[in-house]
Coordinates of C-alpha atoms in Angstrom, one line a residue:
Chain A
M1 CA -35.6 -3.3 9.3
G2 CA -34.5 -3.8 5.7
S3 CA -31.8 -1.2 6.0
R4 CA -30.4 -2.8 9.1
L5 CA -30.0 -6.1 7.2
A6 CA -28.4 -4.2 4.3
R7 CA -26.0 -2.6 6.7
V8 CA -25.1 -5.8 8.3
A9 CA -24.6 -7.4 5.0
L10 CA -22.5 -4.5 3.8
T11 CA -20.2 -4.9 6.8
G12 CA -19.9 -8.6 6.5
V13 CA -19.3 -8.6 2.7
T14 CA -16.7 -5.9 3.0
A15 CA -14.9 -7.8 5.8
L16 CA -14.7 -10.8 3.6
T17 CA -13.8 -9.0 0.4
M18 CA -10.7 -10.7 -1.0
A19 CA -8.7 -9.4 -3.8
V20 CA -9.0 -12.1 -6.3
P21 CA -6.3 -11.3 -8.9
A22 CA -7.4 -11.2 -12.4
G23 CA -5.9 -13.7 -14.8
C24 CA -3.3 -12.4 -17.1
G25 CA -3.4 -13.7 -20.6
G26 CA -0.3 -13.9 -22.6
G27 CA -0.5 -12.7 -26.2
S28 CA 0.7 -14.9 -29.0
S29 CA 4.1 -14.3 -30.3
N30 CA 5.5 -15.3 -33.7
E31 CA 9.0 -15.7 -32.4
A32 CA 10.3 -19.0 -33.4
G33 CA 10.5 -20.9 -30.1
S34 CA 10.2 -24.2 -31.7
G35 CA 12.9 -26.8 -31.7
A36 CA 13.9 -29.2 -29.0
G37 CA 12.5 -29.2 -25.5
G38 CA 8.9 -29.6 -24.4
S39 CA 7.1 -28.6 -27.5
S40 CA 4.9 -31.4 -28.6
S41 CA 2.3 -31.4 -31.4
G42 CA -1.3 -32.0 -30.5
V43 CA -1.4 -29.7 -27.5
T44 CA -4.5 -27.6 -27.9
G45 CA -7.0 -25.7 -25.8
S46 CA -6.5 -23.4 -22.9
V47 CA -4.2 -24.1 -19.9
T48 CA -4.9 -22.2 -16.7
V49 CA -1.8 -21.8 -14.6
F50 CA -1.9 -20.6 -11.0
A51 CA 1.6 -19.3 -10.3
A52 CA 3.3 -17.5 -7.4
A53 CA 3.5 -13.7 -7.8
S54 CA 7.3 -13.9 -8.1
L55 CA 6.9 -15.8 -11.3
T56 CA 4.9 -13.1 -13.0
E57 CA 7.6 -11.9 -15.5
S58 CA 9.3 -15.2 -16.3
F59 CA 6.1 -17.3 -16.6
T60 CA 4.5 -14.6 -18.9
T61 CA 7.5 -15.1 -21.2
I62 CA 7.4 -18.9 -20.9
G63 CA 3.7 -18.8 -21.6
R64 CA 4.2 -16.8 -24.8
D65 CA 7.0 -19.2 -25.9
F66 CA 4.8 -22.2 -25.1
E67 CA 2.0 -20.7 -27.2
A68 CA 4.4 -20.1 -30.1
A69 CA 5.6 -23.7 -29.9
N70 CA 2.0 -25.0 -29.7
P71 CA -0.1 -22.9 -31.9
G72 CA -3.4 -24.5 -30.7
A73 CA -2.7 -23.7 -27.1
K74 CA -3.6 -20.7 -25.0
V75 CA -2.1 -20.2 -21.5
T76 CA -3.9 -18.1 -18.9
F77 CA -2.2 -17.1 -15.7
N78 CA -3.4 -16.3 -12.2
F79 CA -0.5 -14.7 -10.3
A80 CA -0.9 -14.2 -6.6
G81 CA 0.6 -15.1 -3.2
S82 CA 1.2 -18.9 -3.1
S83 CA -0.9 -19.3 0.0
A84 CA -3.9 -17.6 -1.7
L85 CA -3.5 -19.7 -4.7
A86 CA -3.3 -22.9 -2.7
N87 CA -6.5 -21.9 -0.9
Q88 CA -8.2 -21.2 -4.2
I89 CA -7.2 -24.6 -5.6
N90 CA -8.3 -26.4 -2.4
Q91 CA -11.6 -24.5 -2.6
G92 CA -12.2 -25.9 -6.1
A93 CA -10.8 -23.3 -8.5
P94 CA -10.6 -24.7 -12.0
A95 CA -6.8 -24.7 -12.6
D96 CA -4.6 -27.0 -14.6
V97 CA -1.2 -26.2 -13.1
F98 CA 0.1 -24.9 -9.8
A99 CA 3.5 -23.4 -9.5
S100 CA 4.3 -22.4 -5.9
A101 CA 7.1 -20.3 -4.4
A102 CA 7.6 -22.7 -1.6
P103 CA 7.1 -26.4 -0.8
K104 CA 4.9 -25.6 2.2
N105 CA 2.1 -24.1 0.1
M106 CA 2.4 -26.9 -2.4
Q107 CA 2.1 -29.4 0.4
S108 CA -1.3 -28.0 1.4
V109 CA -2.5 -28.8 -2.1
T110 CA -0.9 -32.3 -2.2
D111 CA -2.2 -33.1 1.3
A112 CA -5.7 -32.1 0.2
G113 CA -5.4 -34.7 -2.6
N114 CA -5.5 -32.1 -5.4
A115 CA -2.2 -32.8 -7.1
D116 CA -1.7 -35.3 -10.0
G117 CA 1.6 -36.9 -9.2
T118 CA 4.5 -35.6 -7.3
P119 CA 5.5 -32.0 -7.5
A120 CA 8.9 -31.3 -9.2
T121 CA 11.2 -28.5 -8.2
F122 CA 11.9 -26.3 -11.3
A123 CA 13.7 -23.3 -9.8
R124 CA 15.1 -21.8 -6.7
N125 CA 15.1 -18.2 -5.5
Q126 CA 17.0 -16.2 -3.0
L127 CA 16.2 -13.0 -1.1
V128 CA 17.9 -9.7 -1.5
I129 CA 17.5 -6.3 0.1
A130 CA 15.7 -4.1 -2.4
V131 CA 16.4 -0.4 -2.0
A132 CA 15.6 2.7 -4.0
K133 CA 17.8 3.3 -7.1
G134 CA 21.1 4.7 -6.0
N135 CA 20.7 3.3 -2.5
P136 CA 20.1 6.7 -0.8
K137 CA 20.2 5.2 2.7
G138 CA 23.4 3.4 2.1
V139 CA 22.1 -0.1 3.1
K140 CA 24.9 -2.6 2.9
A141 CA 23.9 -5.4 5.2
L142 CA 20.9 -6.9 7.0
T143 CA 21.8 -5.2 10.2
D144 CA 21.5 -1.8 8.5
L145 CA 17.7 -2.4 8.3
T146 CA 17.4 -2.1 12.1
R147 CA 18.6 1.5 11.9
P148 CA 16.0 3.8 13.6
G149 CA 13.9 5.7 11.1
L150 CA 14.5 3.2 8.3
K151 CA 11.2 1.8 7.1
V152 CA 11.2 -1.8 5.9
A153 CA 8.4 -3.8 4.2
L154 CA 8.4 -7.6 4.6
C155 CA 6.0 -10.2 3.3
A156 CA 3.6 -11.7 5.8
E157 CA 4.9 -15.0 7.3
Q158 CA 2.1 -16.9 5.6
V159 CA 3.6 -16.3 2.1
P160 CA 6.9 -17.8 1.0
C161 CA 8.9 -14.6 0.8
G162 CA 7.8 -13.8 4.4
A163 CA 8.8 -17.2 5.6
A164 CA 12.1 -16.9 3.9
A165 CA 12.7 -13.4 5.4
T166 CA 11.9 -14.7 8.9
K167 CA 14.3 -17.5 8.4
A168 CA 17.1 -15.3 7.1
L169 CA 16.5 -12.8 9.9
T170 CA 16.6 -15.5 12.5
T171 CA 19.8 -17.0 11.1
A172 CA 21.4 -13.6 11.1
K173 CA 20.1 -12.9 14.7
V174 CA 18.7 -9.6 13.4
K175 CA 15.6 -8.3 15.2
L176 CA 13.7 -6.2 12.8
T177 CA 10.3 -4.4 13.1
P178 CA 8.9 -3.8 9.7
V179 CA 6.2 -1.2 9.1
T180 CA 4.1 -3.5 7.1
L181 CA 3.6 -7.2 6.3
E182 CA 2.5 -7.4 2.7
Q183 CA 0.4 -10.2 1.2
D184 CA 2.8 -11.0 -1.6
V185 CA 6.2 -10.1 -2.8
K186 CA 4.9 -7.6 -5.4
G187 CA 3.1 -5.7 -2.7
A188 CA 6.3 -5.3 -0.7
L189 CA 8.1 -4.2 -3.9
S190 CA 5.4 -1.6 -4.8
K191 CA 5.6 0.0 -1.3
L192 CA 9.3 0.5 -2.1
K193 CA 8.6 1.8 -5.6
L194 CA 6.2 4.3 -4.2
G195 CA 8.8 5.5 -1.8
E196 CA 6.8 4.6 1.2
V197 CA 9.5 2.3 2.6
D198 CA 13.3 2.5 2.4
A199 CA 13.9 -1.2 1.9
A200 CA 12.1 -4.4 1.3
L201 CA 13.2 -8.1 1.5
V202 CA 12.2 -9.5 -1.8
Y203 CA 13.5 -12.1 -4.2
R204 CA 16.4 -11.5 -6.4
T205 CA 14.2 -12.1 -9.4
D206 CA 11.7 -9.4 -8.3
A207 CA 14.4 -6.9 -7.8
R208 CA 15.8 -7.7 -11.2
A209 CA 12.4 -7.3 -12.8
A210 CA 12.0 -3.9 -11.2
A211 CA 15.6 -2.8 -12.0
A212 CA 14.4 0.5 -13.5
D213 CA 13.3 1.6 -10.0
V214 CA 15.1 -0.5 -7.4
E215 CA 18.5 -1.8 -6.6
A216 CA 19.4 -5.1 -5.1
V217 CA 21.7 -5.5 -2.1
E218 CA 22.8 -9.1 -1.7
F219 CA 23.4 -10.4 1.8
P220 CA 25.1 -13.6 2.9
E221 CA 22.4 -14.8 5.3
S222 CA 19.9 -15.3 2.4
A223 CA 21.9 -18.5 1.4
G224 CA 20.3 -20.1 4.4
A225 CA 16.8 -19.4 3.2
I226 CA 16.7 -20.4 -0.4
N227 CA 13.2 -21.2 -1.7
D228 CA 12.5 -24.2 -3.8
Y229 CA 9.7 -23.6 -6.4
P230 CA 7.7 -26.8 -7.0
I231 CA 5.3 -27.2 -9.9
V232 CA 2.5 -29.8 -10.4
V233 CA -0.4 -30.8 -12.7
L234 CA -3.6 -30.6 -10.7
K235 CA -5.9 -33.6 -10.2
N236 CA -9.0 -31.8 -11.5
A237 CA -7.2 -30.2 -14.4
P238 CA -9.7 -29.4 -17.1
N239 CA -7.0 -29.9 -19.8
R240 CA -4.5 -32.4 -18.4
T241 CA -2.6 -33.1 -21.7
A242 CA -1.8 -29.4 -22.2
A243 CA -1.1 -29.1 -18.5
R244 CA 1.5 -31.8 -18.7
A245 CA 3.0 -30.3 -21.8
F246 CA 3.2 -26.9 -20.0
V247 CA 5.0 -28.4 -17.0
A248 CA 7.4 -30.2 -19.3
Y249 CA 8.1 -26.9 -21.1
V250 CA 8.8 -25.1 -17.9
R251 CA 11.3 -27.8 -16.9
S252 CA 12.9 -27.9 -20.4
D253 CA 16.1 -26.2 -21.4
Q254 CA 14.1 -23.3 -22.9
G255 CA 12.0 -22.8 -19.7
T256 CA 15.1 -23.0 -17.5
S257 CA 16.9 -20.5 -19.6
V258 CA 14.1 -18.0 -19.2
L259 CA 14.1 -18.6 -15.5
T260 CA 17.8 -18.2 -15.0
T261 CA 17.8 -15.0 -17.1
A262 CA 15.2 -13.7 -14.7
G263 CA 17.6 -14.4 -11.8
F264 CA 16.4 -17.8 -10.6
Q265 CA 18.8 -20.6 -9.9
A266 CA 18.4 -23.9 -11.7
P267 CA 17.2 -26.7 -9.3
Chain B
M1 CA -44.6 33.9 11.5
T2 CA -45.1 32.7 8.0
S3 CA -44.9 36.2 6.5
T4 CA -41.2 36.4 5.8
G5 CA -41.7 38.4 2.7
A6 CA -40.6 37.3 -0.7
H7 CA -40.8 33.6 0.0
D8 CA -43.6 31.6 -1.4
T9 CA -45.2 29.8 1.4
A10 CA -47.9 28.0 -0.4
A11 CA -45.7 25.2 -1.8
R12 CA -44.3 24.2 1.6
P13 CA -45.7 21.4 3.7
E14 CA -47.4 22.6 6.9
P15 CA -45.3 22.0 9.9
G16 CA -46.6 19.8 12.7
R17 CA -48.8 17.7 10.5
P18 CA -47.2 14.4 9.5
P19 CA -47.9 13.1 6.0
R20 CA -50.9 10.9 6.0
R21 CA -50.0 7.3 6.8
R22 CA -50.7 4.8 4.0
R23 CA -53.0 2.0 4.9
A24 CA -51.4 -1.5 5.0
Q25 CA -51.7 -3.0 1.6
R26 CA -51.7 -6.6 0.5
V27 CA -48.3 -7.3 -1.1
P28 CA -48.5 -8.3 -4.7
A29 CA -46.8 -11.7 -5.4
A30 CA -44.8 -10.1 -8.2
L31 CA -43.0 -8.0 -5.5
L32 CA -43.1 -10.5 -2.7
A33 CA -41.2 -13.3 -4.5
P34 CA -38.2 -11.2 -5.5
A35 CA -38.2 -9.5 -2.2
L36 CA -37.9 -12.8 -0.3
L37 CA -35.3 -13.9 -2.8
G38 CA -33.3 -10.8 -2.2
L39 CA -33.6 -11.2 1.6
L40 CA -32.4 -14.8 1.3
F41 CA -29.5 -13.7 -0.9
L42 CA -28.4 -11.3 1.8
V43 CA -28.9 -13.6 4.8
L44 CA -27.7 -16.9 3.4
P45 CA -24.0 -16.1 3.3
L46 CA -24.3 -15.0 6.9
A47 CA -25.9 -18.2 7.8
G48 CA -23.1 -20.0 6.0
L49 CA -20.6 -18.3 8.3
V50 CA -22.6 -19.4 11.4
V51 CA -23.0 -23.0 10.1
R52 CA -19.3 -23.2 9.2
A53 CA -18.0 -21.8 12.5
P54 CA -15.9 -24.1 14.6
W55 CA -18.0 -23.8 17.7
T56 CA -15.9 -26.2 19.8
S57 CA -12.7 -24.3 19.5
L58 CA -14.5 -20.9 19.5
P59 CA -13.8 -19.8 23.1
Q60 CA -10.1 -20.6 22.8
R61 CA -9.8 -18.8 19.4
L62 CA -11.7 -15.7 20.6
T63 CA -9.3 -15.1 23.5
E64 CA -6.2 -15.2 21.2
P65 CA -4.4 -11.9 21.8
G66 CA -4.2 -11.3 18.0
A67 CA -7.9 -11.3 17.5
L68 CA -8.6 -9.0 20.5
T69 CA -5.9 -6.5 19.4
A70 CA -7.4 -6.4 15.9
L71 CA -10.9 -5.9 17.2
R72 CA -9.9 -3.1 19.6
L73 CA -8.0 -1.4 16.8
S74 CA -11.0 -1.7 14.5
L75 CA -13.4 -0.3 17.0
Q76 CA -11.1 2.6 17.9
T77 CA -10.3 3.6 14.3
A78 CA -13.9 3.2 13.1
T79 CA -15.0 5.5 15.9
A80 CA -12.3 8.0 15.3
A81 CA -13.1 8.0 11.5
T82 CA -16.8 8.6 12.3
V83 CA -15.8 11.6 14.5
V84 CA -13.7 13.0 11.6
C85 CA -16.6 12.4 9.2
L86 CA -19.0 14.2 11.6
L87 CA -16.8 17.2 12.0
L88 CA -16.2 17.6 8.3
G89 CA -19.2 15.9 6.7
V90 CA -22.0 17.7 8.5
P91 CA -20.8 21.2 7.4
L92 CA -20.2 19.7 3.9
A93 CA -23.8 18.4 3.8
W94 CA -25.1 21.7 5.0
L95 CA -23.2 23.4 2.2
L96 CA -24.7 21.1 -0.4
A97 CA -28.2 21.4 1.0
R98 CA -28.5 25.1 1.9
A99 CA -25.9 27.1 0.1
R100 CA -26.2 28.2 -3.5
F101 CA -23.0 28.3 -5.5
P102 CA -22.0 27.5 -9.0
G103 CA -20.9 23.9 -9.7
R104 CA -22.9 22.5 -6.7
R105 CA -24.0 19.5 -8.8
L106 CA -20.4 18.8 -9.6
V107 CA -19.4 19.1 -6.0
R108 CA -22.1 16.7 -5.0
A109 CA -21.0 14.2 -7.6
L110 CA -17.4 14.5 -6.4
V111 CA -18.4 13.9 -2.8
T112 CA -20.0 10.6 -3.8
V113 CA -17.0 9.4 -5.8
P114 CA -15.5 7.3 -3.0
L115 CA -18.8 5.3 -3.0
V116 CA -18.1 4.0 -6.5
L117 CA -14.3 4.0 -6.4
P118 CA -12.8 0.6 -5.7
P119 CA -11.3 1.0 -2.2
V120 CA -7.9 -0.2 -3.4
V121 CA -7.9 2.6 -5.9
G122 CA -8.9 5.0 -3.1
G123 CA -5.9 3.7 -1.1
V124 CA -3.5 4.3 -4.0
A125 CA -5.0 7.8 -4.5
L126 CA -4.4 8.5 -0.8
L127 CA -0.8 7.4 -1.1
L128 CA -0.3 9.7 -4.1
V129 CA -1.4 12.6 -1.9
F130 CA -0.5 11.7 1.7
G131 CA 2.3 9.2 1.0
R132 CA 5.9 10.0 1.7
R133 CA 6.4 11.1 -1.9
G134 CA 2.8 12.4 -2.2
L135 CA 1.6 15.9 -3.1
L136 CA 1.0 16.9 0.5
G137 CA 2.8 14.0 2.2
E138 CA 6.2 15.0 0.9
W139 CA 5.8 18.4 2.6
L140 CA 4.4 16.8 5.8
D141 CA 7.4 14.6 5.9
A142 CA 9.9 17.3 5.2
T143 CA 8.4 19.8 7.6
F144 CA 7.2 17.7 10.5
G145 CA 9.0 14.4 9.9
F146 CA 5.7 12.8 9.9
S147 CA 4.1 10.5 7.4
L148 CA 0.7 8.9 7.4
P149 CA 1.2 5.5 5.8
F150 CA 1.8 2.6 8.3
T151 CA 0.3 4.5 11.2
T152 CA -3.0 4.1 13.0
T153 CA -3.8 7.7 11.9
G154 CA -3.4 6.5 8.4
V155 CA -6.0 3.8 9.0
V156 CA -8.4 6.5 10.3
V157 CA -7.7 8.6 7.2
A158 CA -8.4 5.6 4.9
E159 CA -11.6 4.7 6.7
A160 CA -12.8 8.3 6.8
F161 CA -12.2 8.7 3.1
V162 CA -14.3 5.7 2.2
A163 CA -17.1 6.3 4.8
M164 CA -17.7 10.0 4.7
P165 CA -20.0 10.0 1.6
F166 CA -22.4 7.8 3.6
L167 CA -22.7 10.5 6.3
V168 CA -22.9 13.4 3.8
I169 CA -25.6 11.8 1.8
A170 CA -27.7 11.0 4.9
V171 CA -27.3 14.4 6.5
E172 CA -27.9 16.2 3.2
G173 CA -31.1 14.2 2.7
A174 CA -32.2 15.1 6.3
L175 CA -31.5 18.8 5.7
R176 CA -33.5 18.9 2.5
G177 CA -36.4 17.2 4.2
A178 CA -36.3 19.6 7.2
D179 CA -38.5 22.6 7.2
A180 CA -36.5 25.6 6.5
R181 CA -39.1 27.9 8.1
Y182 CA -37.8 27.1 11.6
E183 CA -34.4 28.5 10.5
E184 CA -36.0 31.5 9.0
A185 CA -38.0 32.1 12.1
A186 CA -34.9 31.9 14.2
A187 CA -33.2 34.4 11.9
T188 CA -36.1 36.8 12.2
L189 CA -36.0 36.5 15.9
G190 CA -32.4 37.8 15.8
A191 CA -30.4 34.5 16.0
G192 CA -27.1 34.6 14.1
R193 CA -26.3 32.1 11.4
W194 CA -24.1 30.0 13.8
T195 CA -26.7 30.1 16.6
T196 CA -29.4 29.1 14.1
F197 CA -27.2 26.2 12.9
T198 CA -26.4 24.9 16.3
H199 CA -29.8 25.6 18.0
V200 CA -32.3 25.0 15.3
T201 CA -30.8 23.2 12.3
L202 CA -28.8 20.5 14.1
P203 CA -31.5 19.5 16.5
L204 CA -33.9 19.3 13.5
V205 CA -31.8 16.9 11.6
A206 CA -30.3 15.0 14.6
P207 CA -32.0 11.7 13.6
G208 CA -30.5 12.0 10.1
V209 CA -27.1 12.8 11.5
A210 CA -27.3 9.8 13.9
A211 CA -28.4 7.5 11.0
G212 CA -25.6 8.8 8.8
A213 CA -23.1 8.4 11.6
V214 CA -24.1 4.8 12.3
L215 CA -23.9 4.0 8.6
C216 CA -20.5 5.7 8.3
W217 CA -19.2 3.8 11.4
A218 CA -20.3 0.5 9.9
R219 CA -18.6 1.2 6.6
A220 CA -15.4 2.3 8.4
L221 CA -15.5 -0.9 10.5
G222 CA -15.6 -3.1 7.4
E223 CA -13.0 -1.1 5.4
F224 CA -10.4 -3.2 3.9
G225 CA -9.0 -2.2 0.5
A226 CA -8.1 1.4 1.1
T227 CA -6.6 0.5 4.5
I228 CA -4.3 -2.3 3.4
T229 CA -3.2 -0.2 0.4
F230 CA -2.7 3.1 2.2
A231 CA -1.9 2.1 5.8
G232 CA -0.3 -1.3 5.3
N233 CA -0.7 -4.3 7.5
Y234 CA 1.0 -4.6 10.9
P235 CA -0.6 -6.2 14.0
G236 CA -1.5 -3.7 16.7
V237 CA -0.8 -0.7 14.5
T238 CA -2.7 -0.9 11.2
Q239 CA -4.1 -4.5 11.1
T240 CA -7.8 -4.0 11.7
M241 CA -10.3 -6.9 11.8
P242 CA -10.9 -7.1 8.0
L243 CA -7.2 -7.3 7.4
A244 CA -6.7 -9.9 10.1
V245 CA -9.5 -11.9 8.4
Y246 CA -7.8 -11.6 5.1
Q247 CA -4.4 -12.6 6.4
T248 CA -5.9 -15.6 8.3
I249 CA -7.5 -16.8 5.1
E250 CA -4.2 -16.3 3.2
G251 CA -2.5 -18.4 5.8
G252 CA -4.9 -21.2 5.0
D253 CA -6.7 -21.0 8.4
L254 CA -10.3 -20.9 7.2
D255 CA -11.7 -21.7 10.6
G256 CA -9.8 -18.8 12.2
A257 CA -11.1 -16.5 9.5
V258 CA -14.7 -17.6 10.1
V259 CA -14.3 -16.9 13.8
L260 CA -12.9 -13.5 13.3
S261 CA -15.6 -12.6 10.8
L262 CA -18.3 -13.8 13.2
V263 CA -16.8 -11.6 16.0
L264 CA -16.9 -8.6 13.7
L265 CA -20.4 -9.4 12.6
T266 CA -21.7 -9.9 16.1
V267 CA -20.1 -6.7 17.4
S268 CA -21.4 -4.6 14.5
V269 CA -24.9 -6.1 14.7
A270 CA -25.1 -5.6 18.5
I271 CA -23.9 -2.0 18.2
L272 CA -26.0 -1.1 15.2
A273 CA -29.1 -2.7 16.8
G274 CA -28.5 -0.9 20.1
L275 CA -28.0 2.5 18.5
R276 CA -30.9 2.1 16.3
D277 CA -33.3 1.5 19.1
K278 CA -31.9 4.4 21.0
W279 CA -31.8 7.1 18.4
I280 CA -33.1 6.3 15.0
T281 CA -36.5 4.9 15.7
S282 CA -37.2 7.8 18.0
A283 CA -37.2 10.0 15.0

């Protein structure tokens, strides 16, 4: 009898297993990032930032700069798909700041009354076709992705990169059957890096961050599916002062410059 | 019958006489309290699912084509994975239990590795071997133009990888517990090794094989990490129930996820309970 219960529990637990991404702490850097911008004295303690997976590289840099400008502060990141993050926040995860890759996921947080103030758009991002280095399959346009035998990874429609992909494909009237729907943009990219797919629709920033392994093919239809990235301080932020300082820093000239270097467009 | 020569028969249990049954004891409180707490710990989350379920919209949600497709795929792949595990796992268990060879301990440890390996890591490992650029996968792709990731077969492979140790452990245990003298008797009566295996050994450990298969099937049914990593996620091809549950939660539809989980839970409990009454308790 006991073993039956154990088995049932095993099945149930496994079914519900969710990959909760580990937070990624930024090390402190002694680079002089001080000067004008969002740096304000008196910002101390730890700030927990829930940020879209596509912000991984740029926010890690911004976090380091922010810590350098505010020696008493420590920024901890949780990077994942925006919808997963919105869910975690609405289920009571103790976060200070939420940076989403799309207004839709931000809205589920504001609708639930979990935002402090109105979200501000701090960056915009555009899709590209990521292909293996050297573009061995000669992909030049969105229509090339429908070629038989060409394997394509998309993001699931629930996450912003998937929603943008659907929008771009619909605009271009391209009917595409992907082999997989990944849960965030990094998942689609790693399937490409592993060589399991020939192309993936990802953000320009992700392709740029993975420039060692992948090449980006720009396509005109992506202009119709540009994603706005909103950021907000959360209502239950354990460290509201530092959270506000971090958001200000992201939107400052220094923050914007890190983001544009990564391939984002300024809002 | 017992005089098979060099073997020492004294240490063996006598066949046909079951071990003496222990008399029912009073359970000490020191055991009862944690036992009940443990039971509660396992059952409460399930109760949570039931309580949280959106019962009013349940019928409509259940008949959504997406849910049924995922359920069918789950049942098919878990069953196929169990068949694969039986075909490969029973001989492997026999090898571990009966054959003497150097490094047997190491082999046994290796067999159980998927039990402790995070399934996602298992999925990556499978990609590195069977993926399009993998050790074997590259050859498969070049020779047959076939690659496992993103196929239903890929799901079966991922599930079999994770579930097989459950079967091997159960069958090996059964083989060790079985009385080897029946096999020896069959051998002295002229049966070949294969005939002995199929006509004596297998029937002897059938309950153990059945228990292992059920456990293996249940584990395959719930498989998530290796599947999504190795086989990807596409409705109707690789999106099994656990993946559908995950994607539904990701989409912010908690009610939908609860419904899907309940379906999976109900089906597995029903099947496990049914099989158990039929096979396992008859042991």
